[in-house]
Coordinates of C-alpha atoms in Angstrom, one line a residue:
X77 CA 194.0 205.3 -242.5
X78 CA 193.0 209.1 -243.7
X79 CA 195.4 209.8 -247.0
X80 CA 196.8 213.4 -247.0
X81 CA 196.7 214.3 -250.5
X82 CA 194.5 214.3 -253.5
X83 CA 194.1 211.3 -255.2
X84 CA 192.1 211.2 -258.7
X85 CA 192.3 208.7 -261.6
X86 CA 195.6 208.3 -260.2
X87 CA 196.9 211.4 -260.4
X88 CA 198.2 213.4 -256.8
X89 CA 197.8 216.5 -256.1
X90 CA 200.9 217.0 -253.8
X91 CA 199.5 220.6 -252.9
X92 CA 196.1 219.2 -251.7
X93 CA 195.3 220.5 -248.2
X94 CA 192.3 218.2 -247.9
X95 CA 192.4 214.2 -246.8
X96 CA 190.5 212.7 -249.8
X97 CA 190.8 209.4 -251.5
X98 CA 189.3 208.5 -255.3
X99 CA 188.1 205.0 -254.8
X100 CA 186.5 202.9 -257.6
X101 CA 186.1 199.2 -257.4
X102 CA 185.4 196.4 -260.1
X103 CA 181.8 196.5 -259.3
X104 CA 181.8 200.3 -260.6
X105 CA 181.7 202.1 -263.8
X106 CA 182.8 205.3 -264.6
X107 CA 180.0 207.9 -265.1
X108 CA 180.5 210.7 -267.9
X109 CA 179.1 213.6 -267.0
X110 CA 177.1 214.4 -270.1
X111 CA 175.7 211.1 -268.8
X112 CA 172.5 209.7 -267.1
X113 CA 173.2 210.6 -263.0
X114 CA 171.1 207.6 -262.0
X115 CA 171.6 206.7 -258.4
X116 CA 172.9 203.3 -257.5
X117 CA 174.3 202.1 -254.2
X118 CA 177.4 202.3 -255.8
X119 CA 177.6 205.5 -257.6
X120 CA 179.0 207.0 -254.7
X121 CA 182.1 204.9 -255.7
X122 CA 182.7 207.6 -258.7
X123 CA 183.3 210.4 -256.3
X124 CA 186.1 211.5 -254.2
X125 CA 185.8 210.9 -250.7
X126 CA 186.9 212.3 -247.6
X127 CA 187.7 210.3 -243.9
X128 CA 188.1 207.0 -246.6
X129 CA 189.7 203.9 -244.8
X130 CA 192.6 202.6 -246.8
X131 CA 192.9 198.9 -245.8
X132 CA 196.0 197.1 -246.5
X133 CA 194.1 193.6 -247.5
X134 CA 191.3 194.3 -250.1
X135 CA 190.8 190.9 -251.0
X136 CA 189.8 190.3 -246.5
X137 CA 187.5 193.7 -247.1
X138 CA 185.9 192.0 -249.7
X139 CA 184.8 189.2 -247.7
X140 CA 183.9 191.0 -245.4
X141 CA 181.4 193.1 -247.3
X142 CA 180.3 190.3 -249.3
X143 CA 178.8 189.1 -245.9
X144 CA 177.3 191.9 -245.3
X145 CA 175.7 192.6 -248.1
X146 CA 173.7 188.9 -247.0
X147 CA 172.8 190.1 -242.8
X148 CA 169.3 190.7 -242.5
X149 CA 167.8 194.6 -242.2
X150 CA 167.9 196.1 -238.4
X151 CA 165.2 198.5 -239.2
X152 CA 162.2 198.3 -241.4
X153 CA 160.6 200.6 -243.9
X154 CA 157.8 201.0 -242.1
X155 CA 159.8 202.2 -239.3
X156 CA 161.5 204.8 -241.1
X157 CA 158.5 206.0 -242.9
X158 CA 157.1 206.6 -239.1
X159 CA 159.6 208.7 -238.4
X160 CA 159.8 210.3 -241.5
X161 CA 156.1 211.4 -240.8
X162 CA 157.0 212.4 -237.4
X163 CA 159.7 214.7 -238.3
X164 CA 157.1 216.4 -240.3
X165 CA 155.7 217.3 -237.8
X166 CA 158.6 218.7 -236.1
X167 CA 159.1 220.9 -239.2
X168 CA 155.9 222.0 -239.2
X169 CA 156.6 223.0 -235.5
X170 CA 153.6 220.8 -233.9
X171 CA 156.6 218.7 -232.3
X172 CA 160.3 218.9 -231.2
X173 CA 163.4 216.9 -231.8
X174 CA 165.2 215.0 -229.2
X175 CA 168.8 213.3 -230.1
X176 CA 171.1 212.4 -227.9
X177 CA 173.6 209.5 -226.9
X178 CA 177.3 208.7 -227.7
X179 CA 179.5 210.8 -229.5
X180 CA 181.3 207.8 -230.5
X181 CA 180.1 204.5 -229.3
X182 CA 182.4 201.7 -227.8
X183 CA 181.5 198.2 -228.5
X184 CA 181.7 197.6 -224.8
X185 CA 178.7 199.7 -224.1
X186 CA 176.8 196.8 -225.7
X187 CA 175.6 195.4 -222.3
X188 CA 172.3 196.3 -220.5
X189 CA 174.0 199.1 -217.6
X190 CA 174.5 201.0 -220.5
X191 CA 172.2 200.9 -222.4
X192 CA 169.6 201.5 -219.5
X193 CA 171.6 204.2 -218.8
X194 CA 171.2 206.2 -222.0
X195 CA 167.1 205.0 -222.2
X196 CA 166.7 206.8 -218.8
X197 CA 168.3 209.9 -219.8
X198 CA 166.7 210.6 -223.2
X199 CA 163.5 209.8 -221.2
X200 CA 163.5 211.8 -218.6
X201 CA 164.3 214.7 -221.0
X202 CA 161.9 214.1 -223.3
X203 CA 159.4 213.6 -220.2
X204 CA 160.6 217.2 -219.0
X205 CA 160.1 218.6 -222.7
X206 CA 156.8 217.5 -223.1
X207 CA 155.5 218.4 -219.4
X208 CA 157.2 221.8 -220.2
X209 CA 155.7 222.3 -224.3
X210 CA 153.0 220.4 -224.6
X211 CA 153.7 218.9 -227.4
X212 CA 155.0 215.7 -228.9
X213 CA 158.7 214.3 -228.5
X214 CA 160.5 212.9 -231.4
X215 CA 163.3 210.9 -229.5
X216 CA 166.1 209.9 -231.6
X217 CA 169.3 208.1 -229.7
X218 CA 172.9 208.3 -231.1
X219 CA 173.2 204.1 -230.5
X220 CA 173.2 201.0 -232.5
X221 CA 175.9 202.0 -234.9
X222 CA 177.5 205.3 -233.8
X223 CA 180.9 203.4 -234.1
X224 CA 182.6 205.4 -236.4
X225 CA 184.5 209.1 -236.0
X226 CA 185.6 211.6 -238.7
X227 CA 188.9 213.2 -237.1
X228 CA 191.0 216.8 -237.6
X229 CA 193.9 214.7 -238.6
X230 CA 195.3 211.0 -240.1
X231 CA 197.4 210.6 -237.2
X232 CA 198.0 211.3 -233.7
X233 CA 201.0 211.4 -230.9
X234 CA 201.1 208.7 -228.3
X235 CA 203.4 209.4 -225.8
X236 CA 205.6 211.2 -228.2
X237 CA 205.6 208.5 -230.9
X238 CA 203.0 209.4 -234.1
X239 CA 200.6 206.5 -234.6
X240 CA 197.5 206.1 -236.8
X241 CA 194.9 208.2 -235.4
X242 CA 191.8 206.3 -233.0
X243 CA 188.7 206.7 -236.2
X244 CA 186.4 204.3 -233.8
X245 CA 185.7 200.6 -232.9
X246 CA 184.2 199.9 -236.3
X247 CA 188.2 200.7 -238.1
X248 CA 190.3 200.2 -235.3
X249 CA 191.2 200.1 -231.7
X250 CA 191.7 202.4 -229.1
X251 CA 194.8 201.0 -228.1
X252 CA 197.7 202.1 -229.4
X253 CA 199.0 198.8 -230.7
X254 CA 196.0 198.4 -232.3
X255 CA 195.7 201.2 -234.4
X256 CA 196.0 199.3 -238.0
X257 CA 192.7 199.2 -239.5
X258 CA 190.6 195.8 -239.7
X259 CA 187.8 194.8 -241.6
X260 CA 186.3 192.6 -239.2
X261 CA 185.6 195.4 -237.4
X262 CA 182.4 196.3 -240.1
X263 CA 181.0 192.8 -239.0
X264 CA 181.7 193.3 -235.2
X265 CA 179.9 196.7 -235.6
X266 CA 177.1 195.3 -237.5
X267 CA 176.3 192.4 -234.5
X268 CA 177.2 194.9 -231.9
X269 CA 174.4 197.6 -233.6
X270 CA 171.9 194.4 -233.2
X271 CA 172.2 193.2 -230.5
X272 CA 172.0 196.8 -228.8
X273 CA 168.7 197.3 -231.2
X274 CA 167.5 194.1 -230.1
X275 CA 167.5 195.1 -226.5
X276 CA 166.4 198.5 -226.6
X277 CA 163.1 197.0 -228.9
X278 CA 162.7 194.3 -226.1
X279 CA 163.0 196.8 -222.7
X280 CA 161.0 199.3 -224.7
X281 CA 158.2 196.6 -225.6
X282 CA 158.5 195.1 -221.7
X283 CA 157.4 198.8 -220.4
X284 CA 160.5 200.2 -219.8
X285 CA 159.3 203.7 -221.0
X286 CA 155.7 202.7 -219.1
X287 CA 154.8 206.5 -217.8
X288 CA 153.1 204.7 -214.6
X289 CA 156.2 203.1 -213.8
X290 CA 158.1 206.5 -213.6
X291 CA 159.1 205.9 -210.1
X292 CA 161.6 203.5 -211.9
X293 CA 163.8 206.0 -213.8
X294 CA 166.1 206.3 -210.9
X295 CA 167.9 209.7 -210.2
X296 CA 170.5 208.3 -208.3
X297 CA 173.1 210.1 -210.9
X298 CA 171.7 213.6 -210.1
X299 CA 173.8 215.1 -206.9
X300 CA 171.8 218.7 -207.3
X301 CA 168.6 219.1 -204.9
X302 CA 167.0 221.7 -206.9
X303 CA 167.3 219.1 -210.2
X304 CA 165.8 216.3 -208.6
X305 CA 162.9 218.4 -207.0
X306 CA 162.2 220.0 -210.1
X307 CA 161.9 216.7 -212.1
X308 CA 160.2 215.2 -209.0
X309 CA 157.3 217.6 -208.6
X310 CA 156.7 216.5 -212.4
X311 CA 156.6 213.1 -211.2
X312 CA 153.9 213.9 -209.1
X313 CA 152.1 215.7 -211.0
X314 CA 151.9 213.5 -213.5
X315 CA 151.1 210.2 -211.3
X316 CA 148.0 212.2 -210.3
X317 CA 147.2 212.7 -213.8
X318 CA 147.5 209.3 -214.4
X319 CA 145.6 207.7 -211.2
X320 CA 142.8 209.7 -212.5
X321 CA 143.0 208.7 -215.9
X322 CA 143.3 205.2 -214.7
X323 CA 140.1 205.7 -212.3
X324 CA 137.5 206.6 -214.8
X325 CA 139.4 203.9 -217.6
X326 CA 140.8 206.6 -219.8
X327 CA 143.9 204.3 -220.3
X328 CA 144.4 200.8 -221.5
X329 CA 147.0 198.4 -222.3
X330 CA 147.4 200.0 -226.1
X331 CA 147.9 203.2 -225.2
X332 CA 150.8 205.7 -225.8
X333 CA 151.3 206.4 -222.2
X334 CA 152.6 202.6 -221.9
X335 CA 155.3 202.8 -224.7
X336 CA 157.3 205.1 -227.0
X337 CA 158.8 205.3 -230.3
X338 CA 162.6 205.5 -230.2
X339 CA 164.4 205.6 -233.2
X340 CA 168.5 204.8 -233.6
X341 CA 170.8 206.8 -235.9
X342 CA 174.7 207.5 -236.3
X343 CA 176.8 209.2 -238.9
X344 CA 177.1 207.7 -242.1
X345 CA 180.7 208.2 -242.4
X346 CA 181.8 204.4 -243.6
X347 CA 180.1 204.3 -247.1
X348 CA 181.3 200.6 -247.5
X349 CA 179.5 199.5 -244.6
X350 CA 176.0 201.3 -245.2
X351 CA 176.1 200.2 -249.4
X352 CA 176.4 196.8 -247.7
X353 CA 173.2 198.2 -245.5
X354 CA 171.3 199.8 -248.4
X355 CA 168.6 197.2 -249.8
X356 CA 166.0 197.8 -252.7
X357 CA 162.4 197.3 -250.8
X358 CA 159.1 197.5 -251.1
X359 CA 157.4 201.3 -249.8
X360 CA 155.0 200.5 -247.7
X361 CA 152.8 203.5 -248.7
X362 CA 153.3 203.2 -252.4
X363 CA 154.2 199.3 -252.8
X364 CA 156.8 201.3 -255.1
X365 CA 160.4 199.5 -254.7
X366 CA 162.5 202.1 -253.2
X367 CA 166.5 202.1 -251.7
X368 CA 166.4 202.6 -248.2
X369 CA 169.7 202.3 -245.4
X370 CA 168.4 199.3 -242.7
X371 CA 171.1 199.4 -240.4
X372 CA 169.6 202.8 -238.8
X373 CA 166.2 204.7 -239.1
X374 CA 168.0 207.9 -239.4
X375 CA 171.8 209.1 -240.8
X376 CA 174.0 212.4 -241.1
X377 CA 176.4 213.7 -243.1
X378 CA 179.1 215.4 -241.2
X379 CA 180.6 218.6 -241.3
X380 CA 183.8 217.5 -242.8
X381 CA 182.4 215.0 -245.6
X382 CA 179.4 217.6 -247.2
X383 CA 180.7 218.5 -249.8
X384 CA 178.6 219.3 -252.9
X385 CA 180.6 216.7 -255.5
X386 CA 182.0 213.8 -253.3
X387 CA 180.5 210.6 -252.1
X388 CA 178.8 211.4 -248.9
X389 CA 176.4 214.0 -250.8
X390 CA 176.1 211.4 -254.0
X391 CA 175.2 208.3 -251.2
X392 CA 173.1 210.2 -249.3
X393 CA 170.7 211.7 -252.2
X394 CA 169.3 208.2 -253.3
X395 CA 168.1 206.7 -249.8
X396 CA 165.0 207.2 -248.5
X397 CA 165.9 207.9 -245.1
X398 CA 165.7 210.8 -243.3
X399 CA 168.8 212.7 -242.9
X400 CA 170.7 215.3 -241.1
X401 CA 173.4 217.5 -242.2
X402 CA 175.8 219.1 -239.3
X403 CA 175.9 222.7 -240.9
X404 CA 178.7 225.0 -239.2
X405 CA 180.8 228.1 -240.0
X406 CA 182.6 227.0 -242.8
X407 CA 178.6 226.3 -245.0
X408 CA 178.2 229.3 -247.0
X409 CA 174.5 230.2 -247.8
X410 CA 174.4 229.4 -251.1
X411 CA 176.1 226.1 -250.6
X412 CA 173.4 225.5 -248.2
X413 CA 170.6 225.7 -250.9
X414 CA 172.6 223.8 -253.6
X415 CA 172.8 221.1 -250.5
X416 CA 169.7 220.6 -249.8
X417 CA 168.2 220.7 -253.4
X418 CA 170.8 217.6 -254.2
X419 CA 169.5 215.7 -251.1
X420 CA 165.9 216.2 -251.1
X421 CA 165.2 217.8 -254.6
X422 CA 161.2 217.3 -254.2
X423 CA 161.1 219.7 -251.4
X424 CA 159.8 216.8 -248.6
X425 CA 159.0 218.4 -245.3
X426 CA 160.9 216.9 -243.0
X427 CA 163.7 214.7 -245.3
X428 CA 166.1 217.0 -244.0
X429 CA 167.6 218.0 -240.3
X430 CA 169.9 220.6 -240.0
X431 CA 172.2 219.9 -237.1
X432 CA 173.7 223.3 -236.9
X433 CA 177.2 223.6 -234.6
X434 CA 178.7 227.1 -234.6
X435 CA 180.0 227.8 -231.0
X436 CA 178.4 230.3 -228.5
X437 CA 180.9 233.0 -229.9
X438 CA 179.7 232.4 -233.6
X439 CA 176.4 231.4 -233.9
X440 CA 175.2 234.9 -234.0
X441 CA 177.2 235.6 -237.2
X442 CA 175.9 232.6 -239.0
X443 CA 172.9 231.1 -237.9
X444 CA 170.7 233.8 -239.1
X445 CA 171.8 234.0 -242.7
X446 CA 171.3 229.9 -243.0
X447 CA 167.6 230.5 -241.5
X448 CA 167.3 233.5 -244.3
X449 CA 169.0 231.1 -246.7
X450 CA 166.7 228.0 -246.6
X451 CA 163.5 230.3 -246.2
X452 CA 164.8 231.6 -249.7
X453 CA 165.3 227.9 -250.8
X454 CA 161.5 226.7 -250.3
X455 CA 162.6 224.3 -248.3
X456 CA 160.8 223.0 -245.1
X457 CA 163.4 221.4 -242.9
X458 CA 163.9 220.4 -239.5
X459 CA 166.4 222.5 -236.8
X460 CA 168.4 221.2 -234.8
X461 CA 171.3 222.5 -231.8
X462 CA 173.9 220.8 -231.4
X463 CA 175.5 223.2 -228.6
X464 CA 178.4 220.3 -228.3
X465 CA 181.2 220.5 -231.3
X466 CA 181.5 223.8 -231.4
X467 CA 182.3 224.3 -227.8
X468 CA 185.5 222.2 -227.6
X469 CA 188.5 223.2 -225.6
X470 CA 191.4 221.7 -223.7
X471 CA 191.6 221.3 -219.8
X472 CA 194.9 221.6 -217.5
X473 CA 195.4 218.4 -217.8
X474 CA 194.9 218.2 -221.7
X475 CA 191.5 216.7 -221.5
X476 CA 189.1 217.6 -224.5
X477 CA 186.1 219.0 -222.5
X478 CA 183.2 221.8 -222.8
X479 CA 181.9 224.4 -220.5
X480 CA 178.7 223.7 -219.8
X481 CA 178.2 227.8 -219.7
X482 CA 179.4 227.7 -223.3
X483 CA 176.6 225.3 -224.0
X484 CA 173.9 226.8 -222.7
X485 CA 175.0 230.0 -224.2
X486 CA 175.1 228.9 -227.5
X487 CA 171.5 226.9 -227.3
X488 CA 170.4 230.3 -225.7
X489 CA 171.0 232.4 -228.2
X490 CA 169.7 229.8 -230.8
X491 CA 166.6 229.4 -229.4
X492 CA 166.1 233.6 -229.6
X493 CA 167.3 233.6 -232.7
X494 CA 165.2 231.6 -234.5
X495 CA 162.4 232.7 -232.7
X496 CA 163.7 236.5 -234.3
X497 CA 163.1 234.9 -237.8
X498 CA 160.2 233.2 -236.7
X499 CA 161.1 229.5 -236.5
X500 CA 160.9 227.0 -233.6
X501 CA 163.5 224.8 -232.3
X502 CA 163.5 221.6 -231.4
X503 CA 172.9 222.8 -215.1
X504 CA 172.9 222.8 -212.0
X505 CA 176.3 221.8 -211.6
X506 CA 179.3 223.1 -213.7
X507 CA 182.5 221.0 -213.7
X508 CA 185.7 221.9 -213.0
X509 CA 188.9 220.8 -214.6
X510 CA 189.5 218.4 -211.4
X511 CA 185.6 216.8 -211.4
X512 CA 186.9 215.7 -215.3
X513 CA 188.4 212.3 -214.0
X514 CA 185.1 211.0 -212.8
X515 CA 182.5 212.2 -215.8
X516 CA 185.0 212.5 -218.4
X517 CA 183.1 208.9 -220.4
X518 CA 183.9 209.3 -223.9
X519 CA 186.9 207.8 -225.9
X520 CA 186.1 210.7 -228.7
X521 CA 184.6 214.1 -227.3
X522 CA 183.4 214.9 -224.0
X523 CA 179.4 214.5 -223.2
X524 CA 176.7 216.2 -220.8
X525 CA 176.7 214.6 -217.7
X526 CA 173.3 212.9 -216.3
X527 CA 172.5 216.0 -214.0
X528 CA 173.7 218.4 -217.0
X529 CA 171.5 216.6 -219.2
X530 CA 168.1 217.0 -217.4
X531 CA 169.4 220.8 -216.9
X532 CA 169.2 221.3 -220.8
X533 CA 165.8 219.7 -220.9
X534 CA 164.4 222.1 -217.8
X535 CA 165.8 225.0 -220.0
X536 CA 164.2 224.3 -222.8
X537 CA 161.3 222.9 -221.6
X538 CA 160.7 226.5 -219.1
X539 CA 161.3 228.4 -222.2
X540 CA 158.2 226.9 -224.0
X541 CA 156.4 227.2 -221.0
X542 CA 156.8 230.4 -220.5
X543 CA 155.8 230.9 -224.6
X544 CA 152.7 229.2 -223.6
X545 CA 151.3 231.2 -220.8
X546 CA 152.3 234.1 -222.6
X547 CA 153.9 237.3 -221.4
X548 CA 152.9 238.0 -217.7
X549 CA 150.8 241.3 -216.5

């Protein structure tokens, strides 16, 4: 459970407004700071920590991450360094960034429906993105390990009784009698995070993201004639591409056009369960022994846990993965810079995503001054919209939901602004408070829809477009 005070060497702060918890274990040492800062899987162990778990049997946690810290990698160095390359690219603005999945995943959405599901959407985005800008997709899915949830409070009312608040399948359950937190949880999430890898590697290498098998990404989801004929006549136009292609033998059984690269990420918010992840391995550039997380190709660090001086910033500087930061209203500039000199302090183009989530009625007031900020830094990062967090309100009916006006408002006026300051970035049917009972799929926040989705991705990809043909006489 989330503490509500201040805890460090044992002293409380009883005036704290902050949920943070001081945690050091046997296996740690305390660092002086007129010390060596040398990185460690552990170090973060030094630091105070926000969204901690307090659970009420160590000795069981101990187990647990002692078996762990002996499962095998789910992702590979090589792997990461792809993507690491690839987002690169993406800063360099010769390709653009595709995330999307769960806000918070269920361990019941480890079965093939579901999985499918979310393949076909981020697929037939990036399909629309890349028919619409002409240039490369980076897909990145929010699956395989997005278990976890950082949340506003410790606890929460149930039908008028205050329980432990839902933090995600990985700590506890979603019933209310199962609120307590259990470390066999970490272990379910790590087979669960596998097994859904495991699949989306073998549909993937089958040719489930085959582009001459498009008539197979069904759009039996979209209700909206003017979405599915838009997405159609790309359909087309692309199978004639291809039947050509495939008539003079332009394409062959290696080729791009018969697979993808998709790559898995989720929050780093449970720093127990990725040390356990974080294994000392060979680069496979270099040869050069190097810590990388193998439980997912790419992590963030949330709004609430960035913090300059605590453990999410302290784990997060010594892996080589590529990482996000979610960067909101509450990130002054200068914190910005001292951010992203702690987490990528050689300047790599690419390390770094910022996720930035301001809402449509803010992001004018802040968003420019980050952009200003990290041109002034020297850093070379990768931006990212995500028009979802910031946009939160309450239906009728009390149901945490969006407006899908707000959204594309807010990814609007992104994409103009950074296109003001020079910088690239990577629906047809708007619900109403009574529609919420049939699309409302998430235990955490409320997603797009499968029709609202593809609408995001005709947006964006008409905007580029449009930037391509230039301005019309």
């Amino acid at each position: 459970m989330l503490t509500d005070s201040t805890t460090t060497n044992g002293h409380t702060d009883s005036y704290a407004k902050t949920e943070i918890i001081k945690e050091i274990d046997g296996n740690s040492s305390a660092i002086n700071e007129k010390e060596d800062k040398e990185w460690t899987p552990l170090s973060w162990r030094t630091k105070p920590i926000r969204q901690g778990v307090v659970y009420d049997d160590q000795e069981h946690l101990q187990r647990v991450l002692n078996k762990l810290q002996h499962l095998p990698p789910m992702v590979t160095p090589s792997e990461i360094h792809r993507l690491r390359s690839q987002l690169r690219q993406v800063a360099l603005n010769k390709a653009f960034l595709l995330q999307g999945g769960d806000c918070a995943e269920l361990f019941e959405y480890c079965s093939q429906e579901p999985i499918e599901s979310k393949l076909k959407v981020l697929l037939q985005m990036s399909l629309v993105l890349v028919w619409g800008s002409r240039i490369p997709v980076v897909r990145i899915a929010r699956m395989a390990g997005q278990y976890a949830k950082p949340r506003s409070s410790p606890t929460e009312k149930v039908e008028g009784k205050e329980i432990i608040s839902f933090r995600g399948d990985n700590i506890n359950g979603f019933d209310p009698s199962d609120r307590k937190p259990d470390p066999e949880r970490l272990l379910r999430a790590y087979f669960h995070s596998a097994a859904t890898l495991n699949y989306v590697r073998s549909i993937i290498g089958s040719g489930f993201a085959d582009l001459y098998r498009l008539s197979d990404w069904s759009l039996h989801h979209v209700r909206s004639n003017r979405t599915r004929q838009e997405y159609q006549t790309i359909v087309d136009r692309l199978t004639d591409s291809l039947d050509f292609m495939r008539m003079i033998g332009a394409d062959s059984p290696s080729s791009p056009l018969n697979s993808v690269d998709l790559f898995m990420s989720h929050e780093g918010l449970l720093l127990d369960y990725e040390q356990c992840l974080t294994r000392l391995l060979p680069d496979p550039e270099t040869g050069e022994k190097k810590w990388y997380n193998v439980g997912s190709h790419f992590l963030w660090i949330g709004d609430r846990t960035r913090q300059l001086d605590e453990a999410h910033v302290e784990y997060f500087r010594g892996i080589q993965n590529p990482i996000g930061i979610k960067v909101g209203p509450s990130l002054e500039s200068n914190e910005l810079q001292k951010l992203l000199d702690i987490i990528n302090p050689n300047k790599e183009i690419g390390k770094v995503t910022l996720i930035t989530r301001y809402g449509a009625d803010q992001v004018e007031k802040y968003l420019p001054g980050h952009i200003q900020a990290v041109k002034a830094s020297g850093h070379i990062v990768v931006w990212a919209c995500d028009p979802m967090h910031g946009n939160t309100r309450q239906s009728s009916s009390g149901v945490k939901t969006r407006h899908f006006n707000s959204i594309i408002e807010e990814l609007s006026k992104v994409i103009r602004i950074h296109k003001n300051n020079d910088k690239c970035i990577g629906g047809s049917m708007q619900l109403a408070d009574a529609d919420l009972a049939l699309n409302y799929k998430t235990f955490c926040d409320p997603r797009l829809n499968y029709e609202q989705s593809l609408d995001v991705a005709f947006l964006i990809a008409k905007y580029h477009e449009k930037e391509r043909s230039g301005p019309s006489l």
